[in-house]
PDB file of C-alpha atoms in Angstrom:
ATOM      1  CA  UNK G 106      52.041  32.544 -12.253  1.00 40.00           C
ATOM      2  CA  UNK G 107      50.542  34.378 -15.678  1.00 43.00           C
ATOM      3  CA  UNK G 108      50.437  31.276 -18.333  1.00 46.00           C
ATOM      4  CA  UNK G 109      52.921  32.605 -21.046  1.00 43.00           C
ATOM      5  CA  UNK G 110      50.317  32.887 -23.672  1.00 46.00           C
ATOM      6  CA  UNK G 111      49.635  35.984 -22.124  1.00 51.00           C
ATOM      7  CA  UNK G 112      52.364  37.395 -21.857  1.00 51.00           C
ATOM      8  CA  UNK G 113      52.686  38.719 -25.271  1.00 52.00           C
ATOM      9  CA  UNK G 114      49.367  40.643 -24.956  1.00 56.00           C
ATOM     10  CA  UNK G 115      50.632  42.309 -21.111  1.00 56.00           C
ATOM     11  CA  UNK G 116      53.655  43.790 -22.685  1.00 53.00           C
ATOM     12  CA  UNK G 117      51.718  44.991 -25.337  1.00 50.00           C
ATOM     13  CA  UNK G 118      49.332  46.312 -23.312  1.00 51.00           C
ATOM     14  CA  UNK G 119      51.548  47.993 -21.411  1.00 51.00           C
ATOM     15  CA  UNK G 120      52.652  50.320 -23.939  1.00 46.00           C
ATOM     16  CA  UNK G 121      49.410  52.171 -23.053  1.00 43.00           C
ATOM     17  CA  UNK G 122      50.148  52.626 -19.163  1.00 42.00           C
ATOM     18  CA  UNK G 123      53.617  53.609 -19.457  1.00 42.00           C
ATOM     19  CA  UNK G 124      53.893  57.406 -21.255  1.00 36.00           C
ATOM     20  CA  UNK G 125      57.929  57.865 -21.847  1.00 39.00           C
ATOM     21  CA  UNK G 126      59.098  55.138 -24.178  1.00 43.00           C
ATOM     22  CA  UNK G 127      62.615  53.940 -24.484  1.00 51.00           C
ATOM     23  CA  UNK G 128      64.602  53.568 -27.505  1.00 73.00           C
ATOM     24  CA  UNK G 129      66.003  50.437 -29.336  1.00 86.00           C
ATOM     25  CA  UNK G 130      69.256  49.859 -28.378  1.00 92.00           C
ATOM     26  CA  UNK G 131      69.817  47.765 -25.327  1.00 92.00           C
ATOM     27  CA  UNK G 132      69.815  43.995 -24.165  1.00 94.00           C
ATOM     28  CA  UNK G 133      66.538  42.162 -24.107  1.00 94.00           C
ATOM     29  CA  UNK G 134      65.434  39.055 -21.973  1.00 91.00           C
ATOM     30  CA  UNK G 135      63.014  36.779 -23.589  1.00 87.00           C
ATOM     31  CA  UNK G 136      59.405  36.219 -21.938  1.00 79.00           C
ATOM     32  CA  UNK G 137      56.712  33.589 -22.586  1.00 69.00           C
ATOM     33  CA  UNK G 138      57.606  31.346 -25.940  1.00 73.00           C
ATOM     34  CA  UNK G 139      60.986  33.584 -25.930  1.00 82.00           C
ATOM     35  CA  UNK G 140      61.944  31.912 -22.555  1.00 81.00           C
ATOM     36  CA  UNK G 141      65.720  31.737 -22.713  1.00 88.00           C
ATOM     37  CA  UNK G 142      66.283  34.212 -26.182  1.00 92.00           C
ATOM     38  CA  UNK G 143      68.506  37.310 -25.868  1.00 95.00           C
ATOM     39  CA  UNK G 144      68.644  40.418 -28.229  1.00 96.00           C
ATOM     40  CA  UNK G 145      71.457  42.870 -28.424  1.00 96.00           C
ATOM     41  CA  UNK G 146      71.122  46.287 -29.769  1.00 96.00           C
ATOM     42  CA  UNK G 147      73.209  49.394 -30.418  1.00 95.00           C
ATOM     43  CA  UNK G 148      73.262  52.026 -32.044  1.00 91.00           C
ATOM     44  CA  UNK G 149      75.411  52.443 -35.662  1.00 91.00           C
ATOM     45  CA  UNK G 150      74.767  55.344 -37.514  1.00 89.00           C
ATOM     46  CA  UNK G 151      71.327  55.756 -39.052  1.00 87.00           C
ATOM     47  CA  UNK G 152      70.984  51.836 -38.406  1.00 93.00           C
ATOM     48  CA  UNK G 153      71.707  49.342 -35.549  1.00 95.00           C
ATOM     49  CA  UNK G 154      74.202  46.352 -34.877  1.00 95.00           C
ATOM     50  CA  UNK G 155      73.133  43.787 -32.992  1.00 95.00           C
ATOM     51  CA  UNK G 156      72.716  39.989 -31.966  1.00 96.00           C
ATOM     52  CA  UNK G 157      69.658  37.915 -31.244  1.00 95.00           C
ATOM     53  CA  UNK G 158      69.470  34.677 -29.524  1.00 94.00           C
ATOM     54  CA  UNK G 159      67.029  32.038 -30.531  1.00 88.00           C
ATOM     55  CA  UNK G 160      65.877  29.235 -29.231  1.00 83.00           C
ATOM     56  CA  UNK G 161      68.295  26.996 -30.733  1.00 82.00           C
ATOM     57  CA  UNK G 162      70.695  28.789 -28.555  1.00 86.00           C
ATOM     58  CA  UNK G 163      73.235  30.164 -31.504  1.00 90.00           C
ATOM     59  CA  UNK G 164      73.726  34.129 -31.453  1.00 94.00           C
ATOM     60  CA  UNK G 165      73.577  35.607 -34.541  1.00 94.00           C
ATOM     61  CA  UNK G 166      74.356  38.988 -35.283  1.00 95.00           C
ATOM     62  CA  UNK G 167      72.625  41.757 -37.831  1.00 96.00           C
ATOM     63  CA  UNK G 168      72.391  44.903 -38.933  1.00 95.00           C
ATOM     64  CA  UNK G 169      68.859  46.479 -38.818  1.00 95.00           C
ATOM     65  CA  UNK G 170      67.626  49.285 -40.878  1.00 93.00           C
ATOM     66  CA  UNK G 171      65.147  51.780 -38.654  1.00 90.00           C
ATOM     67  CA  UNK G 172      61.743  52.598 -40.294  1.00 81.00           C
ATOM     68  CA  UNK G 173      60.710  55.212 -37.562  1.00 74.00           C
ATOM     69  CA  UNK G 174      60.258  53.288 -34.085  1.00 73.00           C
ATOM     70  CA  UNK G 175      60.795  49.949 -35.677  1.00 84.00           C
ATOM     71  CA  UNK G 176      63.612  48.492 -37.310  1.00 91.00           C
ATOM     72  CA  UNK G 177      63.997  45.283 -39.594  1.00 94.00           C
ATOM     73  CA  UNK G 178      66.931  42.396 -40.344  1.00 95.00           C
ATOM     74  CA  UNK G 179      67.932  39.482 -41.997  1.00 94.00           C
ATOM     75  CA  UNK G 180      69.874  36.780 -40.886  1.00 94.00           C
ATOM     76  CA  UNK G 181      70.817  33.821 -42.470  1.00 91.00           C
ATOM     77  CA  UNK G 182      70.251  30.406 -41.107  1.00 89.00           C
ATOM     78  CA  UNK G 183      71.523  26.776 -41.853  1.00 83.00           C
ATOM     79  CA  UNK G 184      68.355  26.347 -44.182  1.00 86.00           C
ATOM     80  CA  UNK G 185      67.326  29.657 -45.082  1.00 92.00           C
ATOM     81  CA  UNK G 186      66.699  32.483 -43.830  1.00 94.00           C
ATOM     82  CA  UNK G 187      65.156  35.320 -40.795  1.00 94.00           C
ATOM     83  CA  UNK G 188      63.495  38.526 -41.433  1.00 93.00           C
ATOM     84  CA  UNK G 189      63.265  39.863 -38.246  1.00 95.00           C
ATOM     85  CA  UNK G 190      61.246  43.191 -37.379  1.00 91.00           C
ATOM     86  CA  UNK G 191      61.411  44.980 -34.074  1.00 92.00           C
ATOM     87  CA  UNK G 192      59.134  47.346 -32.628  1.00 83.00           C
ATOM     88  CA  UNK G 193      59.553  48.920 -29.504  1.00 77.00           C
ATOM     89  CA  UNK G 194      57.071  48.972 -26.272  1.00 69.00           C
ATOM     90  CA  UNK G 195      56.982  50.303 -23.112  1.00 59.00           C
ATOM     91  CA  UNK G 196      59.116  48.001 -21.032  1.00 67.00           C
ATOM     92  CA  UNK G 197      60.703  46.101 -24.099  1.00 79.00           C
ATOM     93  CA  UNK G 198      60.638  44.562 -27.370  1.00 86.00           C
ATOM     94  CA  UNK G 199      58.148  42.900 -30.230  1.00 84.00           C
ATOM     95  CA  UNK G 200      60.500  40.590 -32.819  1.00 90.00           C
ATOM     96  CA  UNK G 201      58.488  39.484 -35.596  1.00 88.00           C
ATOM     97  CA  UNK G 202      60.770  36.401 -36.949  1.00 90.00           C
ATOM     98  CA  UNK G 203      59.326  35.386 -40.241  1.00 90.00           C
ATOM     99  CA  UNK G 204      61.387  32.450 -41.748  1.00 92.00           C
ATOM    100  CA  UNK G 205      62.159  31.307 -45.803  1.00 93.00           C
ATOM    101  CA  UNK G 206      63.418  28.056 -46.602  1.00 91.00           C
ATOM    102  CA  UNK G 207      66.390  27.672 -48.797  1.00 90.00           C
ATOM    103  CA  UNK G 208      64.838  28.683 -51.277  1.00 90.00           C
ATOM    104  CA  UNK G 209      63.816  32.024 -50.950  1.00 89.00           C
ATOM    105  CA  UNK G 210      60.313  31.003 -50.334  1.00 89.00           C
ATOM    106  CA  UNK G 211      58.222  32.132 -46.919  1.00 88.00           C
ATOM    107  CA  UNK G 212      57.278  29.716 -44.634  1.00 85.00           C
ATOM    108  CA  UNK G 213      54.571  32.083 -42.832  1.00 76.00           C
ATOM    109  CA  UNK G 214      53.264  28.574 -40.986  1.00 76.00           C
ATOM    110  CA  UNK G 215      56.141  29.077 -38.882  1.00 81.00           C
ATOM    111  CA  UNK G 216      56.335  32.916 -37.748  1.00 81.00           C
ATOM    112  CA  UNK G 217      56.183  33.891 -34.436  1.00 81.00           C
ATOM    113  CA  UNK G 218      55.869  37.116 -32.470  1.00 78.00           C
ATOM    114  CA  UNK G 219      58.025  36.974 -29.309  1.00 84.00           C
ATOM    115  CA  UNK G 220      58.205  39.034 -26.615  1.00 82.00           C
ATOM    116  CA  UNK G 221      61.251  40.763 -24.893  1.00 87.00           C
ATOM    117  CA  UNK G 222      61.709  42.822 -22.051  1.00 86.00           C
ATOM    118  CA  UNK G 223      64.864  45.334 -21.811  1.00 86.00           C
ATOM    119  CA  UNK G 224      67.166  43.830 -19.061  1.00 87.00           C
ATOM    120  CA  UNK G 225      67.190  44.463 -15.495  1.00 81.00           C
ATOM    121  CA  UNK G 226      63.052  45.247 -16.246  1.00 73.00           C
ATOM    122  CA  UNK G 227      60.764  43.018 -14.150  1.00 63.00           C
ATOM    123  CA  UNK G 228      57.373  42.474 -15.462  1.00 61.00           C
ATOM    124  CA  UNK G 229      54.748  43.259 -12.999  1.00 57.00           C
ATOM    125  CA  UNK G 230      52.607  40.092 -11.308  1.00 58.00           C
ATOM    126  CA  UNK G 231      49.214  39.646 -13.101  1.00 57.00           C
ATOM    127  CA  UNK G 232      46.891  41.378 -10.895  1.00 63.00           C
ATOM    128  CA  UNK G 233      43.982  39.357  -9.011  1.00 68.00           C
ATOM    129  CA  UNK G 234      41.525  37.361 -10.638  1.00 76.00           C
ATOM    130  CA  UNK G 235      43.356  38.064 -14.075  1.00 78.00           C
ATOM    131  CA  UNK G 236      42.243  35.672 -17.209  1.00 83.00           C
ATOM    132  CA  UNK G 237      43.672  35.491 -20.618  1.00 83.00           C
ATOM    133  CA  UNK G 238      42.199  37.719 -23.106  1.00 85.00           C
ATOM    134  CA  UNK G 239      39.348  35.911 -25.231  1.00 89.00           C
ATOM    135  CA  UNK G 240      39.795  35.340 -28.863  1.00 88.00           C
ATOM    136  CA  UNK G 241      36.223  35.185 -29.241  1.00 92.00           C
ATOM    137  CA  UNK G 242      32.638  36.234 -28.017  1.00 93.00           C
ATOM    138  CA  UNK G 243      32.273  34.685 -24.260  1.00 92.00           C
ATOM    139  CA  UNK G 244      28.197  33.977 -23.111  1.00 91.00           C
ATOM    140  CA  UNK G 245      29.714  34.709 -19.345  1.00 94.00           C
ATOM    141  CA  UNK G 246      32.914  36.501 -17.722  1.00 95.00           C
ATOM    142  CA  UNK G 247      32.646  37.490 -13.485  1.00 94.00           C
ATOM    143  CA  UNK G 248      32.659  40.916 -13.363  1.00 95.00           C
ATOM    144  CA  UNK G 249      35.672  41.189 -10.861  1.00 94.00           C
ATOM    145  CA  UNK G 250      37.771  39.193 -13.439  1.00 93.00           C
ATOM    146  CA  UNK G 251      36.698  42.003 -16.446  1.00 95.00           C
ATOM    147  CA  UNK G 252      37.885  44.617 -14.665  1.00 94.00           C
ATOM    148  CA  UNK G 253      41.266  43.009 -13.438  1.00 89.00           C
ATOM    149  CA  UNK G 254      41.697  42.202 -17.007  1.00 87.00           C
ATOM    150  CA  UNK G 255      40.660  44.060 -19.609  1.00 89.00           C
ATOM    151  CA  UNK G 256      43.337  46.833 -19.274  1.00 82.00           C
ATOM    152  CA  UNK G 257      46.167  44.208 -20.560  1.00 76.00           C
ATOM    153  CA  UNK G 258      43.703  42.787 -23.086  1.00 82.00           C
ATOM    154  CA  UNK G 259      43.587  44.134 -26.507  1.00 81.00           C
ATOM    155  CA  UNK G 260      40.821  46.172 -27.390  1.00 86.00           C
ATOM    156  CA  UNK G 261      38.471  43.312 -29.211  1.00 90.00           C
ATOM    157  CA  UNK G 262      39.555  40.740 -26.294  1.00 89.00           C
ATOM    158  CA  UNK G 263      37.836  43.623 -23.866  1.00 92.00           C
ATOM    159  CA  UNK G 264      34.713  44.421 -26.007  1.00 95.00           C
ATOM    160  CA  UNK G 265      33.955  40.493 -26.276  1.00 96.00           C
ATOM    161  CA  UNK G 266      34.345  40.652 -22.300  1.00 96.00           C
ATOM    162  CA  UNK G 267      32.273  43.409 -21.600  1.00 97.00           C
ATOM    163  CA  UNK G 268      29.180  42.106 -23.202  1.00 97.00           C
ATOM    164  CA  UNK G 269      30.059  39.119 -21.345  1.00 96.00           C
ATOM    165  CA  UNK G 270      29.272  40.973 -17.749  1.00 97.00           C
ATOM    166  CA  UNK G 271      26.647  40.179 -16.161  1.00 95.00           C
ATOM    167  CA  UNK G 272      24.075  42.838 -16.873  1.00 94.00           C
ATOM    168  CA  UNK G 273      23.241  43.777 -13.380  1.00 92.00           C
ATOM    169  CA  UNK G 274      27.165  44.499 -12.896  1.00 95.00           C
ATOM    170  CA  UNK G 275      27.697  46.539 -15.960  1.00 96.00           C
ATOM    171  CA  UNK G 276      25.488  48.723 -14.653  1.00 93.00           C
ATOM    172  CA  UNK G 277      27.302  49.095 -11.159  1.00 93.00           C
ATOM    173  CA  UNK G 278      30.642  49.812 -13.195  1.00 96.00           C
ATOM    174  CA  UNK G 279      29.067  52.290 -15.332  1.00 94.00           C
ATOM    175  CA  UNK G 280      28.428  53.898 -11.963  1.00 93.00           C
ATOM    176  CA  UNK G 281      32.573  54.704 -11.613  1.00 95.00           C
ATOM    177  CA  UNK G 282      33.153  57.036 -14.370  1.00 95.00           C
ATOM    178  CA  UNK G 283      36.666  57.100 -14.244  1.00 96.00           C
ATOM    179  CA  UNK G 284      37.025  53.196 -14.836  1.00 96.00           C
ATOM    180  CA  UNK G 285      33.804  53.625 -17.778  1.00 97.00           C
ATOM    181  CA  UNK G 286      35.924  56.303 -19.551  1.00 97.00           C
ATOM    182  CA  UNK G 287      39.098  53.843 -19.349  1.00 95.00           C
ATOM    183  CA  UNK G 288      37.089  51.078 -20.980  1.00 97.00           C
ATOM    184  CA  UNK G 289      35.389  53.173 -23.340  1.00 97.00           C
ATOM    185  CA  UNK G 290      39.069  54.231 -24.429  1.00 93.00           C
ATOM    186  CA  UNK G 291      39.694  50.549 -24.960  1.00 90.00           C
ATOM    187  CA  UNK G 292      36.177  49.651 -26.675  1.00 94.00           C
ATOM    188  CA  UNK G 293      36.171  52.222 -28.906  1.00 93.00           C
ATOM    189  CA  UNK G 294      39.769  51.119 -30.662  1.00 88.00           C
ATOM    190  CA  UNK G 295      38.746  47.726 -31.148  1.00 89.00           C
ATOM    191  CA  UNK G 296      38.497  47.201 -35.128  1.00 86.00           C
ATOM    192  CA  UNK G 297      34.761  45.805 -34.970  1.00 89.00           C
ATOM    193  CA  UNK G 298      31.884  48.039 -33.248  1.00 89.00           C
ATOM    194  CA  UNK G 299      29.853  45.582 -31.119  1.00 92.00           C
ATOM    195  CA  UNK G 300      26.606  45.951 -29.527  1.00 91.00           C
ATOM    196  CA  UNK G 301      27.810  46.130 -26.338  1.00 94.00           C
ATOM    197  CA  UNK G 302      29.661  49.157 -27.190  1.00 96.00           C
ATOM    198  CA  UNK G 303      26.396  51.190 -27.447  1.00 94.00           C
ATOM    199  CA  UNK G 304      25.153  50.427 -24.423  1.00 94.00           C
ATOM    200  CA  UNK G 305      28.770  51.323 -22.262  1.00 96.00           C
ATOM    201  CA  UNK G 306      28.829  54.558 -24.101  1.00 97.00           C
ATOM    202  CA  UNK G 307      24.567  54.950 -22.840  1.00 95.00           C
ATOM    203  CA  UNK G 308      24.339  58.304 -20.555  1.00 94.00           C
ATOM    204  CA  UNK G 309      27.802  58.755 -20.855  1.00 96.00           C
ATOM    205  CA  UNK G 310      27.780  61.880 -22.835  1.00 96.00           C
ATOM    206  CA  UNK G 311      30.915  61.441 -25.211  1.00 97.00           C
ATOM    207  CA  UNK G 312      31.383  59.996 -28.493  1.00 97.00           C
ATOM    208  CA  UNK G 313      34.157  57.401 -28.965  1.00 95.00           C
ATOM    209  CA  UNK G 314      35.962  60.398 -31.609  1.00 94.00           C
ATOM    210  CA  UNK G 315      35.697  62.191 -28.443  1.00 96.00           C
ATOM    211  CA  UNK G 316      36.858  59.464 -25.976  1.00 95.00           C
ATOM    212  CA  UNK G 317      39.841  58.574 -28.446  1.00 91.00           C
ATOM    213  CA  UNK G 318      40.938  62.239 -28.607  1.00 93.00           C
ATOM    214  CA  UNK G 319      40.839  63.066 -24.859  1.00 94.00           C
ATOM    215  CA  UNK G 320      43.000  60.238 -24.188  1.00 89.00           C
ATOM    216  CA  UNK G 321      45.188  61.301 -26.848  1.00 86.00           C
ATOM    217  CA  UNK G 322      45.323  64.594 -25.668  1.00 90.00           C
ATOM    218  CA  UNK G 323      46.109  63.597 -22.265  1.00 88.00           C
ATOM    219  CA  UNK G 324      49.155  61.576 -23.677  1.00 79.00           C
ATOM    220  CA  UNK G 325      50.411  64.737 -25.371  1.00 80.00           C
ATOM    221  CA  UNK G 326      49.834  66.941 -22.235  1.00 87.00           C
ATOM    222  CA  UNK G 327      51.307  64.836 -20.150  1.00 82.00           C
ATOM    223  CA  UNK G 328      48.129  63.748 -17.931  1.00 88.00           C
ATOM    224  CA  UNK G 329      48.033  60.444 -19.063  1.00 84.00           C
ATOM    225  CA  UNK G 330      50.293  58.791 -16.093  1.00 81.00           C
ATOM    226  CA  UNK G 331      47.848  60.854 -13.712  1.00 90.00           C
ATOM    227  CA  UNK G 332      44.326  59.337 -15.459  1.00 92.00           C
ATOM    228  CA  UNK G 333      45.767  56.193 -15.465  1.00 87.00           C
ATOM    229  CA  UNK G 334      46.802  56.309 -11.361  1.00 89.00           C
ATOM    230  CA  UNK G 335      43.183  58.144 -11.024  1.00 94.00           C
ATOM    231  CA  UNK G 336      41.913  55.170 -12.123  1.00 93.00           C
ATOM    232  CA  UNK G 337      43.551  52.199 -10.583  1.00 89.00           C
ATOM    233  CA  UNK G 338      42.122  53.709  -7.201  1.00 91.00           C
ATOM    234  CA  UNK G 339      38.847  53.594  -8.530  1.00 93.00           C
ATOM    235  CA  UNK G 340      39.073  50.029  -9.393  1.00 93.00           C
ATOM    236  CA  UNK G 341      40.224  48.835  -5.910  1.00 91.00           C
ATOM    237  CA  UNK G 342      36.621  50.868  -4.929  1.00 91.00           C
ATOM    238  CA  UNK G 343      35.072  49.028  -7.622  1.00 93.00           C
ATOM    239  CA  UNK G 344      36.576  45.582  -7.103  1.00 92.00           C
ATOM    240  CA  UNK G 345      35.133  45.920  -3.257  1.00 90.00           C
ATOM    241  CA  UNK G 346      31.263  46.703  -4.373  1.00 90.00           C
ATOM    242  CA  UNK G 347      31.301  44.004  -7.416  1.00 91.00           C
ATOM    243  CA  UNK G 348      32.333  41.587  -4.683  1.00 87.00           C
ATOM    244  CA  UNK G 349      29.757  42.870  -2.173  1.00 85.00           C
ATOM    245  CA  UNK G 350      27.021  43.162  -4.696  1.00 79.00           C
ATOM    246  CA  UNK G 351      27.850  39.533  -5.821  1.00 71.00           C
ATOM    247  CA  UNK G 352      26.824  38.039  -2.189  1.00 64.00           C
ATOM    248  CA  UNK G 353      24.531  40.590  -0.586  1.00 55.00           C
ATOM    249  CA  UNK G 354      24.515  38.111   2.743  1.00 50.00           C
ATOM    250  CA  UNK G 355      27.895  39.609   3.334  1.00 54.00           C
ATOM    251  CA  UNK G 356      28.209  42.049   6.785  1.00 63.00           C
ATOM    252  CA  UNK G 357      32.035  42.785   6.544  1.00 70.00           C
ATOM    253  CA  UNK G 358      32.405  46.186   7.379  1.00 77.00           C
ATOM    254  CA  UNK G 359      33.800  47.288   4.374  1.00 79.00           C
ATOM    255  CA  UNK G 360      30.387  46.054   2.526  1.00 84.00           C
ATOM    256  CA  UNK G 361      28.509  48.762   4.161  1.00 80.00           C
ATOM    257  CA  UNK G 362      31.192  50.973   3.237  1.00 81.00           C
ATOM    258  CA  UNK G 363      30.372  49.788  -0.503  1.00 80.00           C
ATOM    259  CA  UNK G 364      26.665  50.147   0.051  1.00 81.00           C
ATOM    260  CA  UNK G 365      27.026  53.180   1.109  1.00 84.00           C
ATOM    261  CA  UNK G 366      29.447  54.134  -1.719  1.00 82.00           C
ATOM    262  CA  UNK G 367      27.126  52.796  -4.323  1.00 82.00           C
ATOM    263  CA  UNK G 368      24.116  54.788  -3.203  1.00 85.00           C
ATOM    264  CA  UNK G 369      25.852  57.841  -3.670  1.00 86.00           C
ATOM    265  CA  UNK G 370      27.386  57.153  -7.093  1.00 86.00           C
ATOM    266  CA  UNK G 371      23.790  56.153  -7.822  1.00 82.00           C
ATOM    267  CA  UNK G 372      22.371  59.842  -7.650  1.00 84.00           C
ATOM    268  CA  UNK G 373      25.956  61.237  -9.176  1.00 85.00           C
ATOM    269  CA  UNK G 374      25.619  63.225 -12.433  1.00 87.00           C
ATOM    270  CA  UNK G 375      28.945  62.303 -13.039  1.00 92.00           C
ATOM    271  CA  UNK G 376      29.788  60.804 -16.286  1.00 96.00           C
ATOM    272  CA  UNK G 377      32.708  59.204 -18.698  1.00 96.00           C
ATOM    273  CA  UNK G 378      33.018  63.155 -20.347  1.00 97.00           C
ATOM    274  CA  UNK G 379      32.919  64.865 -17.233  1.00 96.00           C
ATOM    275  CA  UNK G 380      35.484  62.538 -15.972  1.00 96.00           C
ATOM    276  CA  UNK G 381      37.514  63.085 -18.972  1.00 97.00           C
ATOM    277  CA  UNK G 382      37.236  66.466 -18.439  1.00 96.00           C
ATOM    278  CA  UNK G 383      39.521  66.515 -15.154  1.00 95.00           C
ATOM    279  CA  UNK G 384      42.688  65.908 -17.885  1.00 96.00           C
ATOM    280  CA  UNK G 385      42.498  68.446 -20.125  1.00 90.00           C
TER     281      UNK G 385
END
C-alpha cells in the first residue's frame, strides 16, 4: 500500500498525465492525512456553495469566491477561524486550510494541504518499486526505482534522484529517448538547475526552453495523452534492460531480448528532440 505521505505528491502529479481537467463542483473523498474528510461543491452564480468535512467530523458549510481555477473560503470555528483555498487537479482536489485563533491572528504552525479525490474516482496502485519522493539530495537511488518514480515526484524530488542513478544506468536510460525527453520535461521545471541536469540534457539536442515548449505544445494540440502512453511502453522496455544490466549472470530469455535491444539503441541517432519531434 503507498504510505500516505505520498499521496499528496501522486495526485499532484497526476495533473500532468491526465489532459481534460474537471471543474470544481462535485463531492470529494479525502486521501492520505484527509482520511475520512468530505467536501461538497456546487455551483452558485459567479461563486460556489459548499460543505467540507474535517477531521473533527463536523460539516461546515461556505461560500467560496473563484479566482480562475481556484476558489477560496472562510469558515468559522469554535476558536477561530479557516481560510480554506481549493485548487483543482486532475482526478480531484488541493484544500489549503490555514487556521487563526480567536483572535484574528494566523497560526501557520498548523496549516495543512490535504488531498481529495472527486467521488466514485479510484486512485491508481503505486506502480512497482515506487519510493517516496526525496526532500533532499540522495548519494544512491536503484535505477528501476527512479524510473517507477519520478513521474509522480515533483520536479526537484526527480532531479535529486537522477543524480542519484548509478552512472553506468543513466547512461542506459539516456539510450530510450522517449523516457529522456519525459524526464528532461520534469528536470527542467524544477526551481534549482542541478548538475545533473547538464549531463541528462548531454547529446540530446534540445534546450530545456525547448523541452518545456514541446510539451506544452503537445498539451495544446492535443498529443499529450499520446506522448505520455508512448512512453509508459518504453519504460516497461526499460525496466526489463535496467534489471538485466543490473545482474548480467541472468539467461532468462527475455535478457537476451534486452541485450539485444540495447545494442541497437546503442548505434541509434535517436535523441530527446527527435523524439519530441513525433508530437508536433
Amino acid at each position: 500500500m503507498m504510505h500516505r505521505s505520498t499521496f499528496l505528491s501522486l495526485l499532484i502529479a497526476l495533473a500532468a498525465v491526465f489532459a481534460a481537467r474537471a471543474d470544481l463542483p462535485g463531492v470529494y473523498i479525502g486521501v492520505g492525512e484527509a482520511q475520512g474528510m468530505r467536501v461538497e461543491m456546487s455551483a452558485d452564480g459567479a461563486g460556489l456553495q459548499g460543505a467540507i468535512t474535517l477531521g473533527d467530523g463536523e460539516r461546515r458549510t461556505f461560500r467560496a469566491e473563484r479566482a480562475g481555477e481556484t476558489a477560496e473560503a472562510a469558515i468559522e470555528t469554535g476558536d477561530g477561524s479557516l481560510w480554506l483555498h481549493f485548487a483543482r487537479e486532475a482526478v480531484g482536489v488541493v484544500v489549503t486550510v490555514i487556521p487563526f485563533d480567536a483572535e484574528g491572528a494566523l497560526r501557520a504552525d498548523r496549516a495543512q494541504a490535504l488531498a481529495f479525490v472527486r467521488e466514485g474516482v479510484a486512485l491508481p496502485d503505486a506502480p512497482e518499486r515506487f519510493l517516496p519522493p526525496p526532500t533532499a539530495p540522495v548519494r544512491v537511488i536503484d535505477a528501476r526505482a527512479f524510473v517507477s518514480s519520478y513521474p509522480f515526484w515533483p520536479p526537484m524530488a526527480a532531479a535529486w534522484g537522477w543524480e542519484g542513478v548509478e552512472p553506468r544506468f543513466r547512461s542506459v536510460i539516456r539510450m530510450f529517448p522517449l523516457i529522456q525527453a519525459d524526464i528532461l520535461w520534469t528536470l527542467c521545471r524544477a526551481p534549482q538547475r542541478t548538475a545533473g541536469l547538464g549531463e541528462a540534457l548531454d547529446g540530446q539536442g534540445v534546450t530545456c526552453e525547448q523541452v518545456v515548449s514541446a510539451v506544452r505544445q503537445m498539451q495544446v494540440s492535443g498529443a499529450f495523452d499520446r506522448f505520455k502512453r508512448d512512453v509508459a511502453q518504453e519504460r516497461r522496455v526499460l525496466m526489463t534492460v535496467l534489471g538485466c544490466a543490473r545482474d548480467l549472470t541472468r539467461q532468462r530469455p527475455e535478457c537476451a531480448r534486452a541485450g539485444a535491444e540495447t545494442a541497437k539503441r546503442a548505434i541509434s541517432m535517436e535523441t530527446a528532440a527527435t523524439a519530441l519531434a513525433r508530437y508536433r
